[in-house]
Coordinates of C-alpha atoms and ligand atoms in Angstrom, one line a residue:
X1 CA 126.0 79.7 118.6
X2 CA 124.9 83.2 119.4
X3 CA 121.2 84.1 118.7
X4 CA 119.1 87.3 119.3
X5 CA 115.8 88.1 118.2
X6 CA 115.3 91.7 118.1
X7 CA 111.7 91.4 117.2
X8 CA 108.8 92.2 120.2
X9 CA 108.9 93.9 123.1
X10 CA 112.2 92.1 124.3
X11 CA 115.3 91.2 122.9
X12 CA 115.1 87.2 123.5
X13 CA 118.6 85.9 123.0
X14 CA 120.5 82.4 124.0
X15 CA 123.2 80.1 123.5
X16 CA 122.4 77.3 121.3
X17 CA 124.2 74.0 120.3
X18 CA 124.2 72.3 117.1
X19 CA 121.1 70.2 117.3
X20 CA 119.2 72.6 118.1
X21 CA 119.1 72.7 121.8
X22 CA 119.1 75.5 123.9
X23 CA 121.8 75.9 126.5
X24 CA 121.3 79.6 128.0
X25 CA 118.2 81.7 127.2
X26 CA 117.5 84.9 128.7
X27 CA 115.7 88.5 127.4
X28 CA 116.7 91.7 127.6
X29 CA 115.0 95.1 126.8
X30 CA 115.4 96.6 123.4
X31 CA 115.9 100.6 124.2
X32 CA 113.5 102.0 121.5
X33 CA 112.7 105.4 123.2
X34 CA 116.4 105.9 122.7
X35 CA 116.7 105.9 119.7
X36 CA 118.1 103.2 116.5
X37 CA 121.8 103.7 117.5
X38 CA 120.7 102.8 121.4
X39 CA 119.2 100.0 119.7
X40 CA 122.2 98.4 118.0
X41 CA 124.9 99.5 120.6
X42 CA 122.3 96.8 123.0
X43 CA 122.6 94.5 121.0
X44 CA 126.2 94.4 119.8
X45 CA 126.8 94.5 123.7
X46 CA 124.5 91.3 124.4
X47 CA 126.2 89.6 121.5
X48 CA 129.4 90.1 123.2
X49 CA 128.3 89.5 126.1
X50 CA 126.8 85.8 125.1
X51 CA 129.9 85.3 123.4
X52 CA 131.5 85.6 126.7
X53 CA 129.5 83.7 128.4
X54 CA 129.5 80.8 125.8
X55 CA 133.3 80.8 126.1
X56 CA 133.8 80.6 130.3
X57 CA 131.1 77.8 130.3
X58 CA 133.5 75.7 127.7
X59 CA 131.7 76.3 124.7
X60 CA 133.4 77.2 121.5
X61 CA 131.3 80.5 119.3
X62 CA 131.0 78.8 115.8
X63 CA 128.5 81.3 114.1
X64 CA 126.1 84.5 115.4
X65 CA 122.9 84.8 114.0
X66 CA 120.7 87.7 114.6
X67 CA 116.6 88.5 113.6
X68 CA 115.2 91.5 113.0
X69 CA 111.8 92.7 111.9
X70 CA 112.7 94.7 108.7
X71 CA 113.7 94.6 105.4
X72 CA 117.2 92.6 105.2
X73 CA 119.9 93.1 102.9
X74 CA 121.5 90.3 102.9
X75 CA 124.5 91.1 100.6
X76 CA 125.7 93.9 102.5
X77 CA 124.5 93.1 106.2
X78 CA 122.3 96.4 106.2
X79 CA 118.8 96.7 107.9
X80 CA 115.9 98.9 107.2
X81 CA 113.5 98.4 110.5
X82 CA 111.0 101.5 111.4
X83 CA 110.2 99.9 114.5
X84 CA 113.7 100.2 115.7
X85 CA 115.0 103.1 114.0
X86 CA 117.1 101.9 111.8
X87 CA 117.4 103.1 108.0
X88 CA 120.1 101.0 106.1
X89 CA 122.6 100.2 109.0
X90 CA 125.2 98.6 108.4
X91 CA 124.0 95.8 110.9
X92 CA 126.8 93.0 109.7
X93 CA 129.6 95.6 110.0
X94 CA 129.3 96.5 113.3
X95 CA 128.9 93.0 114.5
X96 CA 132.3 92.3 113.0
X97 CA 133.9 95.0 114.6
X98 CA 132.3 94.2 117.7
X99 CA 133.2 90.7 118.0
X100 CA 136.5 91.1 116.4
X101 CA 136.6 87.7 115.0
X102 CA 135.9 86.2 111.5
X103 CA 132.8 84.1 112.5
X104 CA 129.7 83.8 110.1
X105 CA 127.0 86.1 111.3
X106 CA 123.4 85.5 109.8
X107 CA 121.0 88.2 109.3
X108 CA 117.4 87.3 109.0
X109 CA 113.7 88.6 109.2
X110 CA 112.5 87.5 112.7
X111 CA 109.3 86.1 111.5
X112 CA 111.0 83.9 108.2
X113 CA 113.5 83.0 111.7
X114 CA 110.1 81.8 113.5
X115 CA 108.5 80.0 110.6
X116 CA 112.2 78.4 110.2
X117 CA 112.3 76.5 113.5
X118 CA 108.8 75.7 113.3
X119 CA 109.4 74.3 109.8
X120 CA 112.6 72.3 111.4
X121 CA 111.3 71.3 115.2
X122 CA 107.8 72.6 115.6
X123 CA 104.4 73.2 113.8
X124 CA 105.4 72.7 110.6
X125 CA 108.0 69.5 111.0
X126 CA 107.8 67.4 107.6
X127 CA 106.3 70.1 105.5
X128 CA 107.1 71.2 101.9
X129 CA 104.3 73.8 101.1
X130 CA 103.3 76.0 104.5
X131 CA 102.9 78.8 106.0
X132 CA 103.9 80.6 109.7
X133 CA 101.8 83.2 110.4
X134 CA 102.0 85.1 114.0
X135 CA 98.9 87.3 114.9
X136 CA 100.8 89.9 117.8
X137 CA 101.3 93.7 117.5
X138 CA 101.6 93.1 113.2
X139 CA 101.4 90.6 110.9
X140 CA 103.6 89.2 109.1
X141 CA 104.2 85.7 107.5
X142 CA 106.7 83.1 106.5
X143 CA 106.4 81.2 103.7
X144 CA 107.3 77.8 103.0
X145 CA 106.9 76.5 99.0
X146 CA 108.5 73.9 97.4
X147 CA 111.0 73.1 100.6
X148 CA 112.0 76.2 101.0
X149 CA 111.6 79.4 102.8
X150 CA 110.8 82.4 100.9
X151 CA 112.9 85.5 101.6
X152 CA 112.0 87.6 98.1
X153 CA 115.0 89.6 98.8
X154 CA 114.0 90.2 102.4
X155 CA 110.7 91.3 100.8
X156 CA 108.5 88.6 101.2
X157 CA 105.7 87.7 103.3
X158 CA 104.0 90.9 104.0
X159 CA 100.2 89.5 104.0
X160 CA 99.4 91.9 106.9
X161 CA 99.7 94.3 104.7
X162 CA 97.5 93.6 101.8
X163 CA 94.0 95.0 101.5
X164 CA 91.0 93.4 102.8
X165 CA 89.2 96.5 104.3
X166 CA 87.9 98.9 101.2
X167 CA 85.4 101.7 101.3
X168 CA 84.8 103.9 104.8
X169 CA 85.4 101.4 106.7
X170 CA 89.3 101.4 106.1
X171 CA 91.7 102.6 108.5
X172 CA 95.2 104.0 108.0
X173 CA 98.2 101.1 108.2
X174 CA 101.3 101.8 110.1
X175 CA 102.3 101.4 106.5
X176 CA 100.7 104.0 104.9
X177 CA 98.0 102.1 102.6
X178 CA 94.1 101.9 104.1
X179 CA 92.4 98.6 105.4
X180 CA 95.4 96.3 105.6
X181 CA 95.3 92.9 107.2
X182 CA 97.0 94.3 110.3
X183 CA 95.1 97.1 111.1
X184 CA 91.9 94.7 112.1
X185 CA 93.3 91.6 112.8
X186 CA 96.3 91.8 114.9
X187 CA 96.6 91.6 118.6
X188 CA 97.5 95.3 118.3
X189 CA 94.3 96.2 116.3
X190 CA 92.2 93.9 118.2
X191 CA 92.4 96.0 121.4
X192 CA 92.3 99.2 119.3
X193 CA 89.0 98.7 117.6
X194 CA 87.3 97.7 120.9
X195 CA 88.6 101.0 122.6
X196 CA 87.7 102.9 120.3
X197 CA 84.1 101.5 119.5
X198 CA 83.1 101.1 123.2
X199 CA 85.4 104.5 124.4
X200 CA 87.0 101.3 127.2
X201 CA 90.5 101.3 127.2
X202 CA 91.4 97.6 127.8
X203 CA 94.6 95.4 128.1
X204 CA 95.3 94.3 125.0
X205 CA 93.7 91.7 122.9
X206 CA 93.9 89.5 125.9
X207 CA 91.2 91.4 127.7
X208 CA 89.1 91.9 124.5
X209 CA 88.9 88.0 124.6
X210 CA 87.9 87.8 128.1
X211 CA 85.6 90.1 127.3
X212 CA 84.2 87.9 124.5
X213 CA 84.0 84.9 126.3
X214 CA 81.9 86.9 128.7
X215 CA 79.4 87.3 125.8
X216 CA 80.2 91.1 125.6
X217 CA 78.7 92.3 122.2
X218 CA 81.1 94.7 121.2
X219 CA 83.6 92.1 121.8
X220 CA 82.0 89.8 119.5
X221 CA 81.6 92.4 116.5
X222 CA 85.4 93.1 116.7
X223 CA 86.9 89.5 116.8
X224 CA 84.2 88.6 114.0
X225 CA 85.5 91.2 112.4
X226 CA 89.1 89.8 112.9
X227 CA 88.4 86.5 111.9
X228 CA 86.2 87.7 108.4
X229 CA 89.7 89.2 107.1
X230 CA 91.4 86.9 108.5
X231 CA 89.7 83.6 106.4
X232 CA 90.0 86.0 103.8
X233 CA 93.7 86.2 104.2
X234 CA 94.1 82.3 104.5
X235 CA 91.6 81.9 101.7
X236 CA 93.9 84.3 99.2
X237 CA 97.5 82.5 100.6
X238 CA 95.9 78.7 100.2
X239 CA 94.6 79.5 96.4
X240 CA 98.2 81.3 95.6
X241 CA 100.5 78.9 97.3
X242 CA 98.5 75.5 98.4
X243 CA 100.2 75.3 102.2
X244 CA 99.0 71.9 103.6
X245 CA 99.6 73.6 107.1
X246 CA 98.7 76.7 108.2
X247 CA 100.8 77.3 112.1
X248 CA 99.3 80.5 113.5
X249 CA 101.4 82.0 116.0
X250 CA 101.8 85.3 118.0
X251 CA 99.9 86.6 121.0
X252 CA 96.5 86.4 119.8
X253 CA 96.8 82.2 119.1
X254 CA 96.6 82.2 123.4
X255 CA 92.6 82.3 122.3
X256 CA 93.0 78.5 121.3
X257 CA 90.4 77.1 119.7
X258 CA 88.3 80.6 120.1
X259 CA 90.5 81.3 117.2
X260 CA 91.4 78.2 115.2
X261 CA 87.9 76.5 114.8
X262 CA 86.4 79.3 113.1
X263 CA 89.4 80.1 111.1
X264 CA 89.2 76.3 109.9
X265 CA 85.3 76.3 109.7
X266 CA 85.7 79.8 107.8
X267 CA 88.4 78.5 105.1
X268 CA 86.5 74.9 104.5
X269 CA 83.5 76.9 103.7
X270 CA 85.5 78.8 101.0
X271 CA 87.2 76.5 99.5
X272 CA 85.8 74.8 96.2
X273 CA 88.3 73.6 94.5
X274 CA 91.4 74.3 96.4
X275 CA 94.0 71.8 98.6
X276 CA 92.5 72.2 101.9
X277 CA 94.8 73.3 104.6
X278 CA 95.4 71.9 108.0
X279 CA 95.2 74.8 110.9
X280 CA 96.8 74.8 113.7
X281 CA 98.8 76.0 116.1
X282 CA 102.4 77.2 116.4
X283 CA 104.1 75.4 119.1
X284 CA 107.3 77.0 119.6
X285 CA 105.8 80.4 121.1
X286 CA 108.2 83.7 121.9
X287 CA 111.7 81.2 121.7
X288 CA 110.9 80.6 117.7
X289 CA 112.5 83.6 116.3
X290 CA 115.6 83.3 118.4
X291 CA 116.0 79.1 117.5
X292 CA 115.4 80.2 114.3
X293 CA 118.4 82.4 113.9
X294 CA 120.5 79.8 115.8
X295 CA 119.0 77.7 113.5
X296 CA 119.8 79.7 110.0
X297 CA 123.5 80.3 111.6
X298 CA 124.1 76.6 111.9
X299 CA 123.2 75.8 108.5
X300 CA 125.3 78.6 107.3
X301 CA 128.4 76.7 109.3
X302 CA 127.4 73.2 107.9
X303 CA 127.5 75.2 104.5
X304 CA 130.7 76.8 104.7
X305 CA 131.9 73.4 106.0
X306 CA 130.9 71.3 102.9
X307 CA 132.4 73.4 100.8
X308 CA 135.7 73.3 102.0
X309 CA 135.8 76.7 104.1
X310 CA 137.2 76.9 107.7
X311 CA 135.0 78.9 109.6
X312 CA 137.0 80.6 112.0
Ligands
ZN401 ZN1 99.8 98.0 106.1

């Protein structure tokens, strides 16, 4: 199995067998300055790549699967992704062409690929109602109900952007609306809204936190900031959907407890009459998205398999 996540700042891709273990891993860097064509030409050529690999070291290519963060049509194998330039490429297409074989290829949200192996080897093992949620440069969520993941059409799972800022206070969203989610409470905005309240550039969330354990006030506003929308956020998905787990993942879950005891303390305090979640944290790290889509490809073999077709 061939798998590549295109999501963060490197393309993390491998080699992995059918139950689930990784047998190559490596990452590569995703050309975004050059442009969305740059983009898929690097990753058509580390597919092939792998591929090759895979077959001098014995192993037979029974499936590719490939994440992406963007709006998946899985039908026709296009991608919408602003972060990587693409608008409706035809992603599946050229992934045929480039391998030039008649394998299953699996396209797939990178964070639904995340919550995915957490939901089959991590966090959220032995689950039915869950959530994945990974706090790094955005937000976005997986979501686990009644045994299965929700895709909505490639739709779901946007809580980073839903509102939880109103009034002056809200700030533009990459996504156009004001006062999303994202825009206080991810890694991204984390070090944004110290830099510009304090006029110190710092690096990234990770230095914010340092700061905070220092006892640096401005520090403290922001992440309590952070963590108010934030129990908000957890507060809204527990009375929607009723997760009994709650995996937080991404960079900003590297604060530990910093992060998940208030986030627990917060939603306990909010709840009246609602299932109480457990909170923890995701244990799979930067490799989730990429198991995932080996994952999500493997299923898609067993699939084929049970109902009679030979997958090339
Ligand atoms: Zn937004």
């Amino acid at each position: 199995m061939v798998a590549v996540d295109l999501g963060g700042t490197r393309m993390k891709c491998g080699l992995v067998a059918a139950d689930g273990a990784v047998v190559h891993r490596e990452t590569r860097p995703t050309p975004r300055e050059a442009g969305g064509r740059a983009v898929l030409d690097a990753l058509l050529e580390t597919v092939v790549e792998l591929w090759q690999k895979a077959t001098a070291d014995g192993h037979r290519v029974r499936a590719i699967g490939v994440v992406v963060p963007g709006i998946i049509d899985a039908d026709n194998g296009t991608v919408v992704a602003e972060n990587l330039a693409w608008a409706d490429l035809p992603v599946r297409d050229a992934l045929v062409a480039a391998v030039g074989a008649d394998v299953p290829i699996v396209l797939a949200h990178d964070v639904r690929g995340g919550g995915y192996a957490e939901l089959r080897q991590g966090a959220l093992t032995g689950t039915t109602n869950s959530l994945f949620l990974p706090l790094g440069t955005g937000i976005a969520a997986a979501m686990v109900v009644d045994g299965s993941l929700v895709s909505g059409d490639g739709y779901a799972g946007e809580l980073g952007h839903t509102r939880f800022i109103h009034g002056d206070a809200a700030e533009l969203c990459a996504c156009g609306q004001w006062g999303c989610l994202e825009t206080v409470a991810s890694a991204a905005a984390i070090a944004r809204r110290y830099a510009a309240r304090t006029g110190r550039t710092v690096d990234g969330a990770r230095e914010v936190l340092e700061l905070l354990a220092a006892g640096d006030s401005d520090a403290a506003a922001v992440w309590e900031e952070a963590l108010t929308v934030l129990v908000d956020a957890l507060v809204l998905y527990t009375t929607l959907v009723a997760p009994t787990r709650i995996a937080i993942g991404g960079g900003l879950v590297g604060a530990g407890e910093t992060l998940l005891q208030p986030l627990r303390d917060g939603v306990h305090a909010r709840l009246t009459f609602q299932r109480e979640p457990e909170i923890v944290a995701a244990v799979l790290g930067e490799e989730a998205g990429c198991l995932g889509a080996a994952l999500m490809a493997w299923d898609r073999v067993t699939a084929d398999e049970e109902s009679g077709e030979q997958p090339a």
